[in-house]
Tab-separated table of C-alpha atoms in Angstrom:
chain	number	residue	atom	x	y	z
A	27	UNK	CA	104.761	106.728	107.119
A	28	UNK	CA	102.561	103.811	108.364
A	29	UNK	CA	103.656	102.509	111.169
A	30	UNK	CA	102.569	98.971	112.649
A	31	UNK	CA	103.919	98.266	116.240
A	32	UNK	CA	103.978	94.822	118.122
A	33	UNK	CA	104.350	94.688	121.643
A	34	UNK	CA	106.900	92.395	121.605
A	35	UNK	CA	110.089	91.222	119.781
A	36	UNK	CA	110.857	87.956	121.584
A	37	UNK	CA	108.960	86.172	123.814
A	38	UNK	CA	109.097	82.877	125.659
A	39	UNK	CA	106.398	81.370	127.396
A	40	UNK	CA	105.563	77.799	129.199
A	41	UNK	CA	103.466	75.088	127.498
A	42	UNK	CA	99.481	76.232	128.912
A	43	UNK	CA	99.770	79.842	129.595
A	44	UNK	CA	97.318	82.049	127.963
A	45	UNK	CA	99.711	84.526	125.872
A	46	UNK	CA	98.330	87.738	124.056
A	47	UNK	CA	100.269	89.511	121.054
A	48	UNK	CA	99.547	92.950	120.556
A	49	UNK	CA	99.562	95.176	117.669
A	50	UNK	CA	98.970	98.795	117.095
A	51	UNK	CA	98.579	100.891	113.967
A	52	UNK	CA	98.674	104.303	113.463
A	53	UNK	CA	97.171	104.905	110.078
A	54	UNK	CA	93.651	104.592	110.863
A	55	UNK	CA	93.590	101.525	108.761
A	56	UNK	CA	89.998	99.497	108.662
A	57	UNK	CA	91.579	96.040	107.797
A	58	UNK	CA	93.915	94.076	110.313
A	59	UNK	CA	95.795	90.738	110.173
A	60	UNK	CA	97.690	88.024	111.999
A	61	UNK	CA	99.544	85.601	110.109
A	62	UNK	CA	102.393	83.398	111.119
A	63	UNK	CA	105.298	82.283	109.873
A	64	UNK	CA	107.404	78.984	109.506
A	65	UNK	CA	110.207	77.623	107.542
A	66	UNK	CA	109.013	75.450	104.762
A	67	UNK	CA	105.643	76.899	105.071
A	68	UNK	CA	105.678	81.058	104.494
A	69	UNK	CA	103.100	83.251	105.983
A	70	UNK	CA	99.654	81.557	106.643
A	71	UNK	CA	97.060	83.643	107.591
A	72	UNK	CA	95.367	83.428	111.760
A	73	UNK	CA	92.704	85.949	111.695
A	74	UNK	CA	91.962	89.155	110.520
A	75	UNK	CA	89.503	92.289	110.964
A	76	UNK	CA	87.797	94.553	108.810
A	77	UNK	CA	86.271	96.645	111.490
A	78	UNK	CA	86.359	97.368	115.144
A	79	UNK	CA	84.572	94.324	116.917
A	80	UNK	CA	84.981	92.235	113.743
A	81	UNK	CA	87.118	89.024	113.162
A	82	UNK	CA	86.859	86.382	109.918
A	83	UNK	CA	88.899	83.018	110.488
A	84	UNK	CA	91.737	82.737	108.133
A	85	UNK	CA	93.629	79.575	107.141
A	86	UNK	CA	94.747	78.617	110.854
A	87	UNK	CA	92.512	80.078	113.878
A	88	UNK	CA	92.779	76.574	115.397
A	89	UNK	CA	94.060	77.562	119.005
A	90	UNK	CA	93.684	81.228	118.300
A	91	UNK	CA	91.003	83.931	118.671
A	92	UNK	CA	91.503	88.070	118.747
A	93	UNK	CA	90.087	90.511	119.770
A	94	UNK	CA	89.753	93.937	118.402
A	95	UNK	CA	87.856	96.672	120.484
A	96	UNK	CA	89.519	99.681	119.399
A	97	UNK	CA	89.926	100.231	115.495
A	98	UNK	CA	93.958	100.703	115.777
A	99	UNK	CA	94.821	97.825	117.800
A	100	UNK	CA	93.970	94.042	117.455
A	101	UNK	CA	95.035	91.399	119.599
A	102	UNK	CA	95.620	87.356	118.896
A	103	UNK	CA	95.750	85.441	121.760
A	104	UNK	CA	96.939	81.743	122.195
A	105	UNK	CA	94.016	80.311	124.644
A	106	UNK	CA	96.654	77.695	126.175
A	107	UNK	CA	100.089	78.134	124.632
A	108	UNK	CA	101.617	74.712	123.071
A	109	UNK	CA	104.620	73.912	121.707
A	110	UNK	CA	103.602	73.945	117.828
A	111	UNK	CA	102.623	77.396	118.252
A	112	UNK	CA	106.493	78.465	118.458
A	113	UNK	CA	107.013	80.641	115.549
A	114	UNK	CA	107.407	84.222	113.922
A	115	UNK	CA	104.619	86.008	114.553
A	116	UNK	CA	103.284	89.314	111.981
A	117	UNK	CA	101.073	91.575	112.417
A	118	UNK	CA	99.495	93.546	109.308
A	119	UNK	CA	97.160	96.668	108.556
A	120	UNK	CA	95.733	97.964	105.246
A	121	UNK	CA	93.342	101.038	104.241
A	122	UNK	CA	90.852	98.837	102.422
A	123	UNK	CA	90.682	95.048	100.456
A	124	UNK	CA	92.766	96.430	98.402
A	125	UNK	CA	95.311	98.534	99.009
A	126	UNK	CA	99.013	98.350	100.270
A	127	UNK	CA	99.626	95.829	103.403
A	128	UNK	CA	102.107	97.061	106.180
A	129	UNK	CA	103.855	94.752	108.408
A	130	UNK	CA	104.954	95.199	111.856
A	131	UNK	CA	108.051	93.890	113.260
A	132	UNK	CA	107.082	90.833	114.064
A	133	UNK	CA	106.853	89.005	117.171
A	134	UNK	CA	109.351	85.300	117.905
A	135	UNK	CA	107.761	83.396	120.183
A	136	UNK	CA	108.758	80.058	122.169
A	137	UNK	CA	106.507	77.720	124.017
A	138	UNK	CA	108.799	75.678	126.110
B	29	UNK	CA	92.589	77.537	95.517
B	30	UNK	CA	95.260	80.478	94.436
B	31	UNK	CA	99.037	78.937	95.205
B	32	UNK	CA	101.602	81.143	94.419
B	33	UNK	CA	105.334	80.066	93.538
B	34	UNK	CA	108.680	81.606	94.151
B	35	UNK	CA	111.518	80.970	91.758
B	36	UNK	CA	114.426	80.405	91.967
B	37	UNK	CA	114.203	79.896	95.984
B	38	UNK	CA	118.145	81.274	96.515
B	39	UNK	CA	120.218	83.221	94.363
B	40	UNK	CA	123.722	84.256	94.673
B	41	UNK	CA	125.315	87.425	92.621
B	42	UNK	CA	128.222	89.853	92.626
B	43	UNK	CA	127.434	93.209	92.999
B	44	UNK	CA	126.602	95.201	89.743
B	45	UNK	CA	124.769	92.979	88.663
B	46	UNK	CA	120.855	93.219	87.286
B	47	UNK	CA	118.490	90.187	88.072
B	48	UNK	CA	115.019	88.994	88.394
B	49	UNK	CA	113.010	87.814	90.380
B	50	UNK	CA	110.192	85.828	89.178
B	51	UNK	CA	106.428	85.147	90.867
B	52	UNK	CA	103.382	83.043	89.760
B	53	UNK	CA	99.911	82.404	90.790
B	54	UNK	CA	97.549	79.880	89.977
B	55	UNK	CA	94.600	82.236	89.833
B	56	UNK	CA	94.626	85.232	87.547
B	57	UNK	CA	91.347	86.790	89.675
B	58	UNK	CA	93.299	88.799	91.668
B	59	UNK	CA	92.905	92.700	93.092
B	60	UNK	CA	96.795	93.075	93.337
B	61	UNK	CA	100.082	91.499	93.791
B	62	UNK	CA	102.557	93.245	96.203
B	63	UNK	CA	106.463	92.682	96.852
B	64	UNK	CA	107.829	92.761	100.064
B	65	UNK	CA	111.610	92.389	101.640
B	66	UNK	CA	112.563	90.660	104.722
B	67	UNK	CA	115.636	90.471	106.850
B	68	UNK	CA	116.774	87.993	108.950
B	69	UNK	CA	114.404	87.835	111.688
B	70	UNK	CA	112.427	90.717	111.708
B	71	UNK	CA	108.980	92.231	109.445
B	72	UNK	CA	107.849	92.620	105.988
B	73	UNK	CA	108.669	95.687	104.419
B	74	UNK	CA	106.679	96.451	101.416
B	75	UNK	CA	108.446	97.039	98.090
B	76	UNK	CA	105.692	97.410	95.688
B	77	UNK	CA	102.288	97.693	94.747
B	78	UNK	CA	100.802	96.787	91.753
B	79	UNK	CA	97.163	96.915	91.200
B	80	UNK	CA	95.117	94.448	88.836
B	81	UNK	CA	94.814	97.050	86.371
B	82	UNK	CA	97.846	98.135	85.781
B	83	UNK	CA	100.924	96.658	84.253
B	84	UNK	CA	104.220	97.979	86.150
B	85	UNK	CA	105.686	100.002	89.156
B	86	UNK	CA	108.857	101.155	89.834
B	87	UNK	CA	110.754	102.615	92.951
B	88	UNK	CA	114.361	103.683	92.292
B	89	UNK	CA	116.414	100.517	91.282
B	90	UNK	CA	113.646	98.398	91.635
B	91	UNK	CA	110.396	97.864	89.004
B	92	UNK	CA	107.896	95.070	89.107
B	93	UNK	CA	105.763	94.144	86.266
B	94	UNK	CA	102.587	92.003	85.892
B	95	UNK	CA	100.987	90.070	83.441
B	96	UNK	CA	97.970	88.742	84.963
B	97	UNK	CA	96.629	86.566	82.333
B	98	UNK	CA	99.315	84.250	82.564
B	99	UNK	CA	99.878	84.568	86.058
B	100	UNK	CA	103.487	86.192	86.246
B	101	UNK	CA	105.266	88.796	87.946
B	102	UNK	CA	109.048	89.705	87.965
B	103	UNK	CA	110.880	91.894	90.376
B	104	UNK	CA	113.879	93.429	88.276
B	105	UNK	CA	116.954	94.623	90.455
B	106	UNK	CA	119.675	96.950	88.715
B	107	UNK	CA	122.750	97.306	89.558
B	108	UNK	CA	122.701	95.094	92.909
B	109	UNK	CA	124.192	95.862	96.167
B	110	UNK	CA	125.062	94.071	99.094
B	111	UNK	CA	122.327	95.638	101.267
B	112	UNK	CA	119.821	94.514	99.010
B	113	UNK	CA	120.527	91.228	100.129
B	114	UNK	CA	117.550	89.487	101.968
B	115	UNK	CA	114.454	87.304	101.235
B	116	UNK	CA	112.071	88.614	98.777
B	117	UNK	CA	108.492	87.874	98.958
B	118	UNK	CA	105.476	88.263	96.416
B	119	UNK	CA	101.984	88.090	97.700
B	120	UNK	CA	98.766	88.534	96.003
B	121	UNK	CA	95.858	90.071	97.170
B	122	UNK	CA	93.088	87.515	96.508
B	123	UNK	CA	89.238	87.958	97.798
B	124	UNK	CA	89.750	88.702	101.601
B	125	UNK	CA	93.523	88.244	101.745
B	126	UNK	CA	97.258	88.350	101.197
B	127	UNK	CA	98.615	84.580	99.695
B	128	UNK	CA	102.156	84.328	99.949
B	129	UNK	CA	105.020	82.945	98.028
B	130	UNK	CA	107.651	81.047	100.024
B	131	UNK	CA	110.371	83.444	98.974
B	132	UNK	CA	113.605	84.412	96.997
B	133	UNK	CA	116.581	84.344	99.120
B	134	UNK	CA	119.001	86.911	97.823
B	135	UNK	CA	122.902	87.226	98.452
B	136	UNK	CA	124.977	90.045	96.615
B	137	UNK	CA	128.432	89.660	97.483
B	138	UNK	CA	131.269	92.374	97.162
């Protein structure tokens, strides 16, 4: 089975710290993702990766970047954590474009 | 842009029962439309996979079917139980991504 691991289940961090999420997969999947999630909104897309050292903006990097420098792991980081950045958090991984999407078990984080 | 819509948004059943769940999208250029389930705070776990190409998929109780020239899909349930309650999601796979639906929230009561 694919497996998709994030670092974290809950965290809370203060308004201006610099706050990295990290997800591993163990598939040897080319494609990564980052989306988050809100009520009233569903998943919107951060970033995502179709190689090592590769990143494409999705529909919200605003206050975001990753960084992926190993093929099974990629990392979004929150460059100075704010308070409309609290939210579900999921990481994804697929073989190709086109193929099944895993999910990991996502990460809830508070700014405070 | 591709939007894809969710209905009905809840839905409330006794157990036993069959029911579907229905999905649309705006855009019928798609490489694949996928149905996930997710419990109360935590992941996505994926359900099913259908590809552009093909028409249906089924996994035990559950088959999804697509029609992609009018821009449906339907996730049919049989025989419902209680632990299939939980929010079910439909995403396509569209150019570089996965566009979501907001969700079916399901209850099956005893």
């Amino acid at each position: 089975d694919v497996k998709v691991t994030q670092s974290s289940r809950y965290l809370v961090k203060r308004t201006g710290e610099k706050v990295f999420l990290e997800c591993v997969q163990d598939m040897d999947h080319e494609n990564m993702f980052w989306y988050r999630q809100d009520p009233g909104l569903g998943l919107r897309l951060i970033y995502f990766s179709y190689d090592v050292k590769m990143k494409e903006k999705g529909d919200i990097p605003e206050g975001y970047s990753v960084s992926r420098e190993k093929k099974e792991r990629f990392s979004l980081i929150l460059e100075s954590a704010s308070t409309n950045q609290t939210s579900m958090y999921l990481c994804a991984s697929s073989l190709l474009r086109d193929t099944e999407a895993f999910f990991g078990q996502g990460t809830r984080l508070t700014v405070v | 842009k591709q939007e894809v819509t969710q209905i009905p948004a809840a839905l409330s059943v006794p157990e036993g029962e069959n029911l579907v769940l229905n999905c649309s999208f705006t855009d019928s250029a798609i490489y694949n439309l996928q149905w996930f389930r997710q419990d109360p705070g935590k992941g996505l776990t994926s359900l099913l996979l259908i590809q552009s190409s093909q028409r249906e998929q089924t996994s035990g109780r559950l088959n999804a079917s697509l029609d992609k020239s009018s821009g449906r899909s339907t996730l049919y349930i049989a025989a419902s139980q209680p632990g299939d309650s939980a929010t079910y999601l439909c995403a396509v796979g569209n150019t570089d991504k996965l566009i979501f639906g907001t969700g079916t929230r399901l209850q099956v009561f005893p």
